[in-house]
Structure formats: C-alpha cells, structure tokens
C-alpha cells in the first residue's frame, strides 16, 4: 500500500502531459488497443501514444471533466468523463480524424472508429456518463486504488440530475469480475477482431433509490 493517502482531484489541461504518460502505460498492453493499432507491426507504441494524445487533447479542448487520483502530487490514476449534456462524438470532428490519419494511419483510424461506433450502438439511452479512458498506473495496481477512483467517480456523476448512470467498456478479461463486483451490469458485447469488448452500465445511486421507493 502507498505510504501517503491518495487524493481525488478534478483535472484540467494543465495535467495533459502527465495524463498522456499515465494512460499510455495503462493501455499499451490492452488487448483491444493491441488489435486496433496492430501490435505485431513496427510503430505500435507510437500509434498508441498518438491516439492517447489526440483523445486527451480533444477531451480537454472541449473542456470536458476528468478525475485524477494523486499521491503526493503524482498522477497515478485518472478517468476521462463525457457528461450526457456535453458528450462529444469523435466521428463529428474532422480535425481529430485528420490528426489520427496522419499519426496512426488509415487502417488503424478506421478500426478505431468502427470500434467506437459499435460501442456507442450498445448504449441504453442519452442520459448517462460515458468513460472514454480510465486507468491506474501499472506500478500502483493491486492496491485497491481503482476502487477508490471508481467510488469517487460514482459520487461525482450522481450529482448530475440529468444522468442515470455510467457506461464504460473493456476488452480485458482481467477486469470483468472487478467491474461486476463494483455493481456494473453487462449490457452488450462488441467483436473487435478476435477481442470481445464488454460494455457495462452502472446506475447512479439516486436512480437506484428512486427505483426502490
């Protein structure tokens, strides 16, 4: 366990550099990213770095929220959040598409957009938060810090009266039981090449209370 307590903080573009480094470490071994960005071809690390960079740039450029988990001012975990009222569709941004084409190539960009569209098609309604990226630095995994980040995320999203809950997806089977333990229900599956991407939904506490009233 870390010697110092972890602190939750709302992030802005000033954390972009740290966020890029953290999420690259979190996603460089992700099976979905490995397929989309062709891990068996030279330049894979650069394509993952470029994708993370462009997603973070687009997120903060749109002034969308992000929560960070810090220990002694070091960013060791974070999540990008797309609220229901201001969710940005990547497919609408030609500037984002062009940057992706130039840095990851046509085939990888097309694969990413196909994956993105397939996941979006699984979503239950318009009133939910979506998590484009979430990760804990590998050095700090296995210390229950992911649980702390998720609990803070649930509390933060529950304050939005327009949101019914949170949607995220993963193609890493290692995380399936973890999300289910934290109250996530699987609402869909997407085939990403040989990878099965699982789409999960977690209702906000306020919705659960209303449903049982």
PDB file of C-alpha atoms in Angstrom, residues 68-187:
ATOM      1  CA  UNK A  68      -7.461  12.215 -11.160  1.00  0.00           C
ATOM      2  CA  UNK A  69      -6.050  10.134  -8.331  1.00  0.00           C
ATOM      3  CA  UNK A  70      -2.830  11.616  -6.951  1.00  0.00           C
ATOM      4  CA  UNK A  71      -0.280  10.573  -4.355  1.00  0.00           C
ATOM      5  CA  UNK A  72       1.990  13.430  -3.235  1.00  0.00           C
ATOM      6  CA  UNK A  73       1.038  15.358  -6.398  1.00  0.00           C
ATOM      7  CA  UNK A  74       1.915  12.438  -8.682  1.00  0.00           C
ATOM      8  CA  UNK A  75      -0.928  11.427 -11.009  1.00  0.00           C
ATOM      9  CA  UNK A  76      -1.310   7.667 -10.586  1.00  0.00           C
ATOM     10  CA  UNK A  77      -4.873   7.134 -11.825  1.00  0.00           C
ATOM     11  CA  UNK A  78      -7.472   9.012 -13.841  1.00  0.00           C
ATOM     12  CA  UNK A  79     -10.680   8.823 -15.806  1.00  0.00           C
ATOM     13  CA  UNK A  80     -11.984  10.954 -18.676  1.00  0.00           C
ATOM     14  CA  UNK A  81     -15.704  11.704 -18.316  1.00  0.00           C
ATOM     15  CA  UNK A  82     -18.180  12.605 -21.056  1.00  0.00           C
ATOM     16  CA  UNK A  83     -21.359  14.005 -19.410  1.00  0.00           C
ATOM     17  CA  UNK A  84     -24.768  13.377 -21.022  1.00  0.00           C
ATOM     18  CA  UNK A  85     -25.363  17.045 -21.864  1.00  0.00           C
ATOM     19  CA  UNK A  86     -21.959  17.684 -23.425  1.00  0.00           C
ATOM     20  CA  UNK A  87     -20.827  14.353 -24.773  1.00  0.00           C
ATOM     21  CA  UNK A  88     -18.637  14.833 -27.828  1.00  0.00           C
ATOM     22  CA  UNK A  89     -18.883  12.460 -30.774  1.00  0.00           C
ATOM     23  CA  UNK A  90     -15.431  11.791 -32.252  1.00  0.00           C
ATOM     24  CA  UNK A  91     -16.985  10.976 -35.601  1.00  0.00           C
ATOM     25  CA  UNK A  92     -18.100  14.608 -35.900  1.00  0.00           C
ATOM     26  CA  UNK A  93     -14.575  16.022 -35.617  1.00  0.00           C
ATOM     27  CA  UNK A  94     -12.771  16.164 -38.950  1.00  0.00           C
ATOM     28  CA  UNK A  95      -9.768  17.786 -37.246  1.00  0.00           C
ATOM     29  CA  UNK A  96      -9.473  14.790 -34.896  1.00  0.00           C
ATOM     30  CA  UNK A  97      -9.841  12.391 -37.819  1.00  0.00           C
ATOM     31  CA  UNK A  98      -7.115  14.124 -39.797  1.00  0.00           C
ATOM     32  CA  UNK A  99      -4.687  14.087 -36.866  1.00  0.00           C
ATOM     33  CA  UNK A 100      -5.387  10.388 -36.333  1.00  0.00           C
ATOM     34  CA  UNK A 101      -4.892   9.609 -40.031  1.00  0.00           C
ATOM     35  CA  UNK A 102      -1.542  11.396 -40.025  1.00  0.00           C
ATOM     36  CA  UNK A 103      -0.277   9.706 -36.852  1.00  0.00           C
ATOM     37  CA  UNK A 104      -1.810   6.205 -36.836  1.00  0.00           C
ATOM     38  CA  UNK A 105      -2.676   5.658 -40.498  1.00  0.00           C
ATOM     39  CA  UNK A 106      -5.900   4.984 -42.397  1.00  0.00           C
ATOM     40  CA  UNK A 107      -6.409   1.362 -41.337  1.00  0.00           C
ATOM     41  CA  UNK A 108      -5.943   1.967 -37.607  1.00  0.00           C
ATOM     42  CA  UNK A 109      -8.119   5.088 -37.668  1.00  0.00           C
ATOM     43  CA  UNK A 110     -10.876   3.174 -39.440  1.00  0.00           C
ATOM     44  CA  UNK A 111     -10.621   0.323 -36.930  1.00  0.00           C
ATOM     45  CA  UNK A 112     -10.833   2.743 -34.011  1.00  0.00           C
ATOM     46  CA  UNK A 113     -13.891   4.496 -35.449  1.00  0.00           C
ATOM     47  CA  UNK A 114     -15.598   1.161 -36.121  1.00  0.00           C
ATOM     48  CA  UNK A 115     -14.910   0.093 -32.531  1.00  0.00           C
ATOM     49  CA  UNK A 116     -16.156   3.447 -31.194  1.00  0.00           C
ATOM     50  CA  UNK A 117     -19.365   3.331 -33.249  1.00  0.00           C
ATOM     51  CA  UNK A 118     -20.092  -0.281 -32.246  1.00  0.00           C
ATOM     52  CA  UNK A 119     -19.735   0.534 -28.544  1.00  0.00           C
ATOM     53  CA  UNK A 120     -21.921   3.635 -28.900  1.00  0.00           C
ATOM     54  CA  UNK A 121     -24.610   1.497 -30.529  1.00  0.00           C
ATOM     55  CA  UNK A 122     -24.847  -0.563 -27.316  1.00  0.00           C
ATOM     56  CA  UNK A 123     -25.694   2.400 -25.113  1.00  0.00           C
ATOM     57  CA  UNK A 124     -29.132   2.340 -23.459  1.00  0.00           C
ATOM     58  CA  UNK A 125     -30.249   5.982 -23.676  1.00  0.00           C
ATOM     59  CA  UNK A 126     -28.983   9.545 -23.911  1.00  0.00           C
ATOM     60  CA  UNK A 127     -28.903  10.159 -20.163  1.00  0.00           C
ATOM     61  CA  UNK A 128     -25.649   8.696 -18.906  1.00  0.00           C
ATOM     62  CA  UNK A 129     -21.984   9.478 -18.444  1.00  0.00           C
ATOM     63  CA  UNK A 130     -19.505   7.723 -20.752  1.00  0.00           C
ATOM     64  CA  UNK A 131     -15.887   6.987 -19.820  1.00  0.00           C
ATOM     65  CA  UNK A 132     -13.636   7.203 -22.916  1.00  0.00           C
ATOM     66  CA  UNK A 133     -10.492   6.239 -20.966  1.00  0.00           C
ATOM     67  CA  UNK A 134      -9.809   5.068 -17.420  1.00  0.00           C
ATOM     68  CA  UNK A 135      -6.649   3.673 -15.883  1.00  0.00           C
ATOM     69  CA  UNK A 136      -4.380   3.169 -12.896  1.00  0.00           C
ATOM     70  CA  UNK A 137      -0.633   3.262 -13.464  1.00  0.00           C
ATOM     71  CA  UNK A 138       0.676  -0.340 -13.534  1.00  0.00           C
ATOM     72  CA  UNK A 139       3.081   0.471 -10.691  1.00  0.00           C
ATOM     73  CA  UNK A 140       0.099   1.141  -8.395  1.00  0.00           C
ATOM     74  CA  UNK A 141      -2.285  -1.600  -9.467  1.00  0.00           C
ATOM     75  CA  UNK A 142      -3.374  -4.215  -6.950  1.00  0.00           C
ATOM     76  CA  UNK A 143      -3.578  -1.668  -4.112  1.00  0.00           C
ATOM     77  CA  UNK A 144      -7.361  -1.013  -4.243  1.00  0.00           C
ATOM     78  CA  UNK A 145      -6.765   2.404  -5.785  1.00  0.00           C
ATOM     79  CA  UNK A 146      -9.004   1.542  -8.727  1.00  0.00           C
ATOM     80  CA  UNK A 147     -11.845   1.046  -6.260  1.00  0.00           C
ATOM     81  CA  UNK A 148     -11.165   4.453  -4.721  1.00  0.00           C
ATOM     82  CA  UNK A 149     -11.206   6.089  -8.152  1.00  0.00           C
ATOM     83  CA  UNK A 150     -14.469   4.365  -9.131  1.00  0.00           C
ATOM     84  CA  UNK A 151     -16.198   5.282  -5.877  1.00  0.00           C
ATOM     85  CA  UNK A 152     -15.229   8.935  -6.324  1.00  0.00           C
ATOM     86  CA  UNK A 153     -16.407   8.753  -9.932  1.00  0.00           C
ATOM     87  CA  UNK A 154     -19.782   7.292  -8.911  1.00  0.00           C
ATOM     88  CA  UNK A 155     -20.289  10.021  -6.313  1.00  0.00           C
ATOM     89  CA  UNK A 156     -19.288  12.739  -8.786  1.00  0.00           C
ATOM     90  CA  UNK A 157     -21.587  11.534 -11.565  1.00  0.00           C
ATOM     91  CA  UNK A 158     -24.512  11.006  -9.174  1.00  0.00           C
ATOM     92  CA  UNK A 159     -24.593  14.744  -8.519  1.00  0.00           C
ATOM     93  CA  UNK A 160     -25.812  15.298 -12.097  1.00  0.00           C
ATOM     94  CA  UNK A 161     -29.642  15.116 -12.045  1.00  0.00           C
ATOM     95  CA  UNK A 162     -29.696  14.514 -15.813  1.00  0.00           C
ATOM     96  CA  UNK A 163     -27.634  11.318 -15.631  1.00  0.00           C
ATOM     97  CA  UNK A 164     -28.956   7.826 -14.959  1.00  0.00           C
ATOM     98  CA  UNK A 165     -25.524   6.276 -14.617  1.00  0.00           C
ATOM     99  CA  UNK A 166     -22.176   5.438 -16.149  1.00  0.00           C
ATOM    100  CA  UNK A 167     -21.175   3.425 -19.223  1.00  0.00           C
ATOM    101  CA  UNK A 168     -17.713   2.011 -19.856  1.00  0.00           C
ATOM    102  CA  UNK A 169     -16.251  -0.799 -21.945  1.00  0.00           C
ATOM    103  CA  UNK A 170     -13.299  -3.156 -21.723  1.00  0.00           C
ATOM    104  CA  UNK A 171     -11.825  -5.948 -23.782  1.00  0.00           C
ATOM    105  CA  UNK A 172      -9.527  -7.069 -20.967  1.00  0.00           C
ATOM    106  CA  UNK A 173     -10.974 -10.174 -19.266  1.00  0.00           C
ATOM    107  CA  UNK A 174      -8.870  -9.395 -16.184  1.00  0.00           C
ATOM    108  CA  UNK A 175     -11.239  -6.506 -15.316  1.00  0.00           C
ATOM    109  CA  UNK A 176     -14.596  -8.229 -15.853  1.00  0.00           C
ATOM    110  CA  UNK A 177     -15.043  -9.592 -12.337  1.00  0.00           C
ATOM    111  CA  UNK A 178     -13.770  -6.315 -10.854  1.00  0.00           C
ATOM    112  CA  UNK A 179     -16.436  -4.215 -12.592  1.00  0.00           C
ATOM    113  CA  UNK A 180     -19.154  -6.720 -11.729  1.00  0.00           C
ATOM    114  CA  UNK A 181     -18.142  -6.580  -8.061  1.00  0.00           C
ATOM    115  CA  UNK A 182     -18.450  -2.808  -8.202  1.00  0.00           C
ATOM    116  CA  UNK A 183     -22.067  -3.003  -9.377  1.00  0.00           C
ATOM    117  CA  UNK A 184     -21.659  -2.833 -13.160  1.00  0.00           C
ATOM    118  CA  UNK A 185     -24.055  -4.820 -15.352  1.00  0.00           C
ATOM    119  CA  UNK A 186     -23.070  -6.004 -18.810  1.00  0.00           C
ATOM    120  CA  UNK A 187     -25.396  -4.517 -21.446  1.00  0.00           C
TER     121      UNK A 187
END
